[in-house]
Every structure is written in structure tokens, then in C-alpha cells.
C-alpha positions as protocol buffer text, in pm:
chain_id: "A"
residue {
  index: 1
  type: ASN
  ca { x: -124 y: -1447 z: -394 }
}
residue {
  index: 2
  type: PRO
  ca { x: 214 y: -1222 z: -482 }
}
residue {
  index: 3
  type: LEU
  ca { x: 45 y: -946 z: -246 }
}
residue {
  index: 4
  type: LYS
  ca { x: 16 y: -1178 z: 25 }
}
residue {
  index: 5
  type: GLN
  ca { x: 387 y: -1341 z: -25 }
}
residue {
  index: 6
  type: ASN
  ca { x: 539 y: -997 z: -33 }
}
residue {
  index: 7
  type: PHE
  ca { x: 338 y: -903 z: 291 }
}
residue {
  index: 8
  type: ILE
  ca { x: 381 y: -1208 z: 508 }
}
residue {
  index: 9
  type: THR
  ca { x: 751 y: -1166 z: 503 }
}
residue {
  index: 10
  type: PRO
  ca { x: 957 y: -1306 z: 819 }
}
residue {
  index: 11
  type: ALA
  ca { x: 1031 y: -938 z: 936 }
}
residue {
  index: 12
  type: ASN
  ca { x: 660 y: -848 z: 939 }
}
residue {
  index: 13
  type: VAL
  ca { x: 544 y: -1199 z: 1115 }
}
residue {
  index: 14
  type: SER
  ca { x: 822 y: -1142 z: 1386 }
}
residue {
  index: 15
  type: ALA
  ca { x: 720 y: -806 z: 1444 }
}
residue {
  index: 16
  type: ALA
  ca { x: 335 y: -930 z: 1455 }
}
residue {
  index: 17
  type: ASN
  ca { x: 442 y: -1152 z: 1697 }
}
residue {
  index: 18
  type: THR
  ca { x: 594 y: -938 z: 1930 }
}
residue {
  index: 19
  type: VAL
  ca { x: 266 y: -722 z: 1938 }
}
residue {
  index: 20
  type: ALA
  ca { x: 56 y: -1013 z: 1958 }
}
residue {
  index: 21
  type: THR
  ca { x: 224 y: -1146 z: 2230 }
}
residue {
  index: 22
  type: GLU
  ca { x: 208 y: -850 z: 2418 }
}
residue {
  index: 23
  type: LEU
  ca { x: -161 y: -776 z: 2365 }
}
residue {
  index: 24
  type: GLY
  ca { x: -259 y: -1154 z: 2402 }
}
residue {
  index: 25
  type: VAL
  ca { x: -424 y: -1176 z: 2055 }
}
residue {
  index: 26
  type: THR
  ca { x: -295 y: -1432 z: 1783 }
}
residue {
  index: 27
  type: THR
  ca { x: -15 y: -1327 z: 1518 }
}
residue {
  index: 28
  type: ALA
  ca { x: -262 y: -1372 z: 1216 }
}
residue {
  index: 29
  type: ASP
  ca { x: -502 y: -1149 z: 1362 }
}
residue {
  index: 30
  type: ILE
  ca { x: -238 y: -864 z: 1358 }
}
residue {
  index: 31
  type: LEU
  ca { x: -127 y: -978 z: 1020 }
}
residue {
  index: 32
  type: ALA
  ca { x: -479 y: -951 z: 891 }
}
residue {
  index: 33
  type: PHE
  ca { x: -547 y: -643 z: 1037 }
}
residue {
  index: 34
  type: ALA
  ca { x: -254 y: -486 z: 887 }
}
residue {
  index: 35
  type: ALA
  ca { x: -319 y: -639 z: 573 }
}
residue {
  index: 36
  type: LEU
  ca { x: -674 y: -504 z: 535 }
}
residue {
  index: 37
  type: GLU
  ca { x: -582 y: -145 z: 664 }
}
residue {
  index: 38
  type: SER
  ca { x: -313 y: -132 z: 405 }
}
residue {
  index: 39
  type: THR
  ca { x: -428 y: -335 z: 117 }
}
residue {
  index: 40
  type: TRP
  ca { x: -152 y: -585 z: 165 }
}
residue {
  index: 41
  type: GLY
  ca { x: 106 y: -346 z: 194 }
}
residue {
  index: 42
  type: THR
  ca { x: 22 y: -150 z: -156 }
}
residue {
  index: 43
  type: SER
  ca { x: -179 y: 116 z: -2 }
}
residue {
  index: 44
  type: ASN
  ca { x: 1 y: 501 z: -18 }
}
residue {
  index: 45
  type: PHE
  ca { x: -7 y: 500 z: 360 }
}
residue {
  index: 46
  type: ALA
  ca { x: 172 y: 181 z: 382 }
}
residue {
  index: 47
  type: VAL
  ca { x: 397 y: 229 z: 78 }
}
residue {
  index: 48
  type: GLN
  ca { x: 492 y: 613 z: 172 }
}
residue {
  index: 49
  type: GLY
  ca { x: 508 y: 614 z: 520 }
}
residue {
  index: 50
  type: ASN
  ca { x: 517 y: 242 z: 670 }
}
residue {
  index: 51
  type: ASN
  ca { x: 151 y: 287 z: 805 }
}
residue {
  index: 52
  type: PHE
  ca { x: 21 y: -37 z: 794 }
}
residue {
  index: 53
  type: PHE
  ca { x: -228 y: -2 z: 1077 }
}
residue {
  index: 54
  type: GLY
  ca { x: -458 y: 305 z: 947 }
}
residue {
  index: 55
  type: LEU
  ca { x: -294 y: 544 z: 1216 }
}
residue {
  index: 56
  type: HIS
  ca { x: -413 y: 893 z: 1196 }
}
residue {
  index: 57
  type: ALA
  ca { x: -139 y: 1140 z: 1311 }
}
residue {
  index: 58
  type: PRO
  ca { x: -41 y: 1224 z: 1576 }
}
residue {
  index: 59
  type: GLN
  ca { x: 98 y: 867 z: 1726 }
}
residue {
  index: 60
  type: GLU
  ca { x: 338 y: 788 z: 1950 }
}
residue {
  index: 61
  type: GLY
  ca { x: 680 y: 669 z: 1774 }
}
residue {
  index: 62
  type: GLN
  ca { x: 562 y: 837 z: 1426 }
}
residue {
  index: 63
  type: ILE
  ca { x: 862 y: 974 z: 1215 }
}
residue {
  index: 64
  type: GLY
  ca { x: 653 y: 1245 z: 1009 }
}
residue {
  index: 65
  type: THR
  ca { x: 285 y: 1244 z: 844 }
}
residue {
  index: 66
  type: VAL
  ca { x: 154 y: 1207 z: 496 }
}
residue {
  index: 67
  type: THR
  ca { x: -166 y: 1345 z: 400 }
}
residue {
  index: 68
  type: GLY
  ca { x: -433 y: 1134 z: 192 }
}
residue {
  index: 69
  type: LYS
  ca { x: -516 y: 1222 z: -163 }
}
residue {
  index: 70
  type: PRO
  ca { x: -890 y: 1385 z: -222 }
}
residue {
  index: 71
  type: PRO
  ca { x: -1148 y: 1336 z: -108 }
}
residue {
  index: 72
  type: TYR
  ca { x: -1001 y: 1192 z: 203 }
}
residue {
  index: 73
  type: ARG
  ca { x: -745 y: 1435 z: 291 }
}
residue {
  index: 74
  type: VAL
  ca { x: -664 y: 1244 z: 628 }
}
residue {
  index: 75
  type: VAL
  ca { x: -319 y: 1322 z: 756 }
}
residue {
  index: 76
  type: MET
  ca { x: -149 y: 989 z: 864 }
}
residue {
  index: 77
  type: ALA
  ca { x: 123 y: 911 z: 1072 }
}
residue {
  index: 78
  type: THR
  ca { x: 447 y: 756 z: 919 }
}
residue {
  index: 79
  type: PHE
  ca { x: 686 y: 504 z: 1104 }
}
residue {
  index: 80
  type: SER
  ca { x: 1033 y: 362 z: 1000 }
}
residue {
  index: 81
  type: SER
  ca { x: 900 y: 16 z: 955 }
}
residue {
  index: 82
  type: PHE
  ca { x: 618 y: -262 z: 988 }
}
residue {
  index: 83
  type: GLY
  ca { x: 722 y: -326 z: 1341 }
}
residue {
  index: 84
  type: ALA
  ca { x: 709 y: 38 z: 1458 }
}
residue {
  index: 85
  type: SER
  ca { x: 393 y: 81 z: 1291 }
}
residue {
  index: 86
  type: ALA
  ca { x: 264 y: -240 z: 1461 }
}
residue {
  index: 87
  type: GLN
  ca { x: 405 y: -104 z: 1809 }
}
residue {
  index: 88
  type: ALA
  ca { x: 241 y: 245 z: 1750 }
}
residue {
  index: 89
  type: PHE
  ca { x: -122 y: 25 z: 1717 }
}
residue {
  index: 90
  type: ALA
  ca { x: -30 y: -184 z: 2025 }
}
residue {
  index: 91
  type: ASN
  ca { x: 62 y: 117 z: 2237 }
}
residue {
  index: 92
  type: ASN
  ca { x: -239 y: 386 z: 2137 }
}
residue {
  index: 93
  type: TYR
  ca { x: -501 y: 86 z: 2050 }
}
residue {
  index: 94
  type: GLY
  ca { x: -411 y: -247 z: 2190 }
}
residue {
  index: 95
  type: ASP
  ca { x: -673 y: -214 z: 2487 }
}
residue {
  index: 96
  type: ILE
  ca { x: -937 y: -229 z: 2212 }
}
residue {
  index: 97
  type: VAL
  ca { x: -854 y: -602 z: 2133 }
}
residue {
  index: 98
  type: GLN
  ca { x: -664 y: -708 z: 2436 }
}
residue {
  index: 99
  type: GLY
  ca { x: -725 y: -1093 z: 2477 }
}
residue {
  index: 100
  type: GLN
  ca { x: -931 y: -1152 z: 2194 }
}
residue {
  index: 101
  type: THR
  ca { x: -781 y: -1455 z: 2033 }
}
residue {
  index: 102
  type: ASN
  ca { x: -1090 y: -1534 z: 1799 }
}
residue {
  index: 103
  type: PRO
  ca { x: -1051 y: -1374 z: 1481 }
}
residue {
  index: 104
  type: THR
  ca { x: -1451 y: -1264 z: 1461 }
}
residue {
  index: 105
  type: ALA
  ca { x: -1419 y: -1133 z: 1847 }
}
residue {
  index: 106
  type: PHE
  ca { x: -1065 y: -949 z: 1728 }
}
residue {
  index: 107
  type: PHE
  ca { x: -1228 y: -747 z: 1432 }
}
residue {
  index: 108
  type: SER
  ca { x: -1559 y: -700 z: 1616 }
}
residue {
  index: 109
  type: ALA
  ca { x: -1388 y: -503 z: 1885 }
}
residue {
  index: 110
  type: LEU
  ca { x: -1211 y: -292 z: 1639 }
}
residue {
  index: 111
  type: GLN
  ca { x: -1514 y: -180 z: 1451 }
}
residue {
  index: 112
  type: ASN
  ca { x: -1752 y: -150 z: 1773 }
}
residue {
  index: 113
  type: SER
  ca { x: -1452 y: 90 z: 1885 }
}
residue {
  index: 114
  type: GLY
  ca { x: -1567 y: 310 z: 1595 }
}
residue {
  index: 115
  type: LEU
  ca { x: -1214 y: 388 z: 1462 }
}
residue {
  index: 116
  type: PHE
  ca { x: -1162 y: 92 z: 1229 }
}
residue {
  index: 117
  type: GLY
  ca { x: -1383 y: -63 z: 972 }
}
residue {
  index: 118
  type: ILE
  ca { x: -1591 y: 238 z: 959 }
}
residue {
  index: 119
  type: ASP
  ca { x: -1721 y: 417 z: 583 }
}
residue {
  index: 120
  type: PRO
  ca { x: -1557 y: 734 z: 610 }
}
residue {
  index: 121
  type: PHE
  ca { x: -1860 y: 926 z: 452 }
}
residue {
  index: 122
  type: THR
  ca { x: -2143 y: 764 z: 596 }
}
residue {
  index: 123
  type: GLU
  ca { x: -1954 y: 715 z: 935 }
}
residue {
  index: 124
  type: GLU
  ca { x: -2138 y: 373 z: 959 }
}
residue {
  index: 125
  type: PRO
  ca { x: -1978 y: 36 z: 1009 }
}
residue {
  index: 126
  type: VAL
  ca { x: -1855 y: -121 z: 678 }
}
residue {
  index: 127
  type: PRO
  ca { x: -2052 y: -440 z: 665 }
}
residue {
  index: 128
  type: SER
  ca { x: -1796 y: -675 z: 519 }
}
residue {
  index: 129
  type: TYR
  ca { x: -1542 y: -567 z: 763 }
}
residue {
  index: 130
  type: VAL
  ca { x: -1576 y: -825 z: 1055 }
}
residue {
  index: 131
  type: PRO
  ca { x: -1638 y: -1125 z: 805 }
}
residue {
  index: 132
  type: SER
  ca { x: -1336 y: -1027 z: 577 }
}
residue {
  index: 133
  type: GLY
  ca { x: -1100 y: -965 z: 857 }
}
residue {
  index: 134
  type: ALA
  ca { x: -1197 y: -1291 z: 1036 }
}
residue {
  index: 135
  type: ALA
  ca { x: -1150 y: -1494 z: 706 }
}
residue {
  index: 136
  type: THR
  ca { x: -819 y: -1319 z: 622 }
}
residue {
  index: 137
  type: ALA
  ca { x: -678 y: -1412 z: 984 }
}
residue {
  index: 138
  type: ARG
  ca { x: -807 y: -1769 z: 927 }
}
residue {
  index: 139
  type: GLY
  ca { x: -624 y: -1773 z: 579 }
}
residue {
  index: 140
  type: ILE
  ca { x: -284 y: -1617 z: 725 }
}
residue {
  index: 141
  type: ALA
  ca { x: -293 y: -1875 z: 1026 }
}
residue {
  index: 142
  type: ALA
  ca { x: -330 y: -2155 z: 827 }
}
residue {
  index: 143
  type: GLY
  ca { x: -30 y: -2053 z: 624 }
}
residue {
  index: 144
  type: LEU
  ca { x: 163 y: -1963 z: 896 }
}
residue {
  index: 145
  type: VAL
  ca { x: 93 y: -2329 z: 1051 }
}
residue {
  index: 146
  type: CYS
  ca { x: 192 y: -2474 z: 716 }
}
residue {
  index: 147
  type: THR
  ca { x: 503 y: -2271 z: 682 }
}
residue {
  index: 148
  type: PRO
  ca { x: 832 y: -2463 z: 800 }
}
């Protein structure tokens, strides 16, 4: 998968590992969360502003903002790098997932917070969010283990 190859870079893995260690979660969960929120780094917010975690402005560590296209029109924080975006997630929302080492528990905690995995139009939880996130994390974990 070219998207995955371009996203799972040594720099992103290192930054995710730093945040994962800080939060007591797995590197794969942090990478999977970023992959889902940023469509493997291809979303407008990731491309234009290094915002890989769906972080609305204002956020600690942001360097600017970018406004979403209609119909969303949300103002998102921009960051200098994947690592800065990951650290902002950890600083502002890390308590939501602290110590969750099981991918299903990790993504359930995010969705149960009411801040992630919520349909912006219906304001209801997206049914596929937890299973998709957990499956993505398991796939990334398998790849990380196999990578020399």
C-alpha cells in the first residue's frame, strides 16, 4: 500500500513512539489513530498543516490555522511536523487514552470521549470507527514487528 509506505516513515514512527511511551499506549495505536484522522497523511489538514490527529484550533504548540472546506468550515490547528502534532495530541487529549494498550480499548476511549469518531452532521458515533481503528493498529503493529 503506497499510502501506508509514505505514512509509516522512520520519523513518524519515532515521533509516535515518543508519544506512545509518554502515554503508556502502543506506537501502532498512535500511528493508526493518525492514519484514520488524516487518511494516511493525505487529508487537506495533514498536507496543508501537518495536523494528523484532527485537532481543532486552538491547540498548544500550533503554529497557525487552516479552515476546512464547506460544509465543514472548522478551524484546525497547524503544526511544524507530525511529531509536533502528535505531541499536541498527547498534551491536550492524552488522558483519554492513557494506559490503553489494547487497540479496541484505545479507539473506544477516543470515541467515548465524544471528541473523535463522531459524525459531524448527526453528532452520533461512527459505527465503523472502533473496529476500523483497531484493525488498522493491528496491521501496523504486524508491520512494525516485521520491519528490521
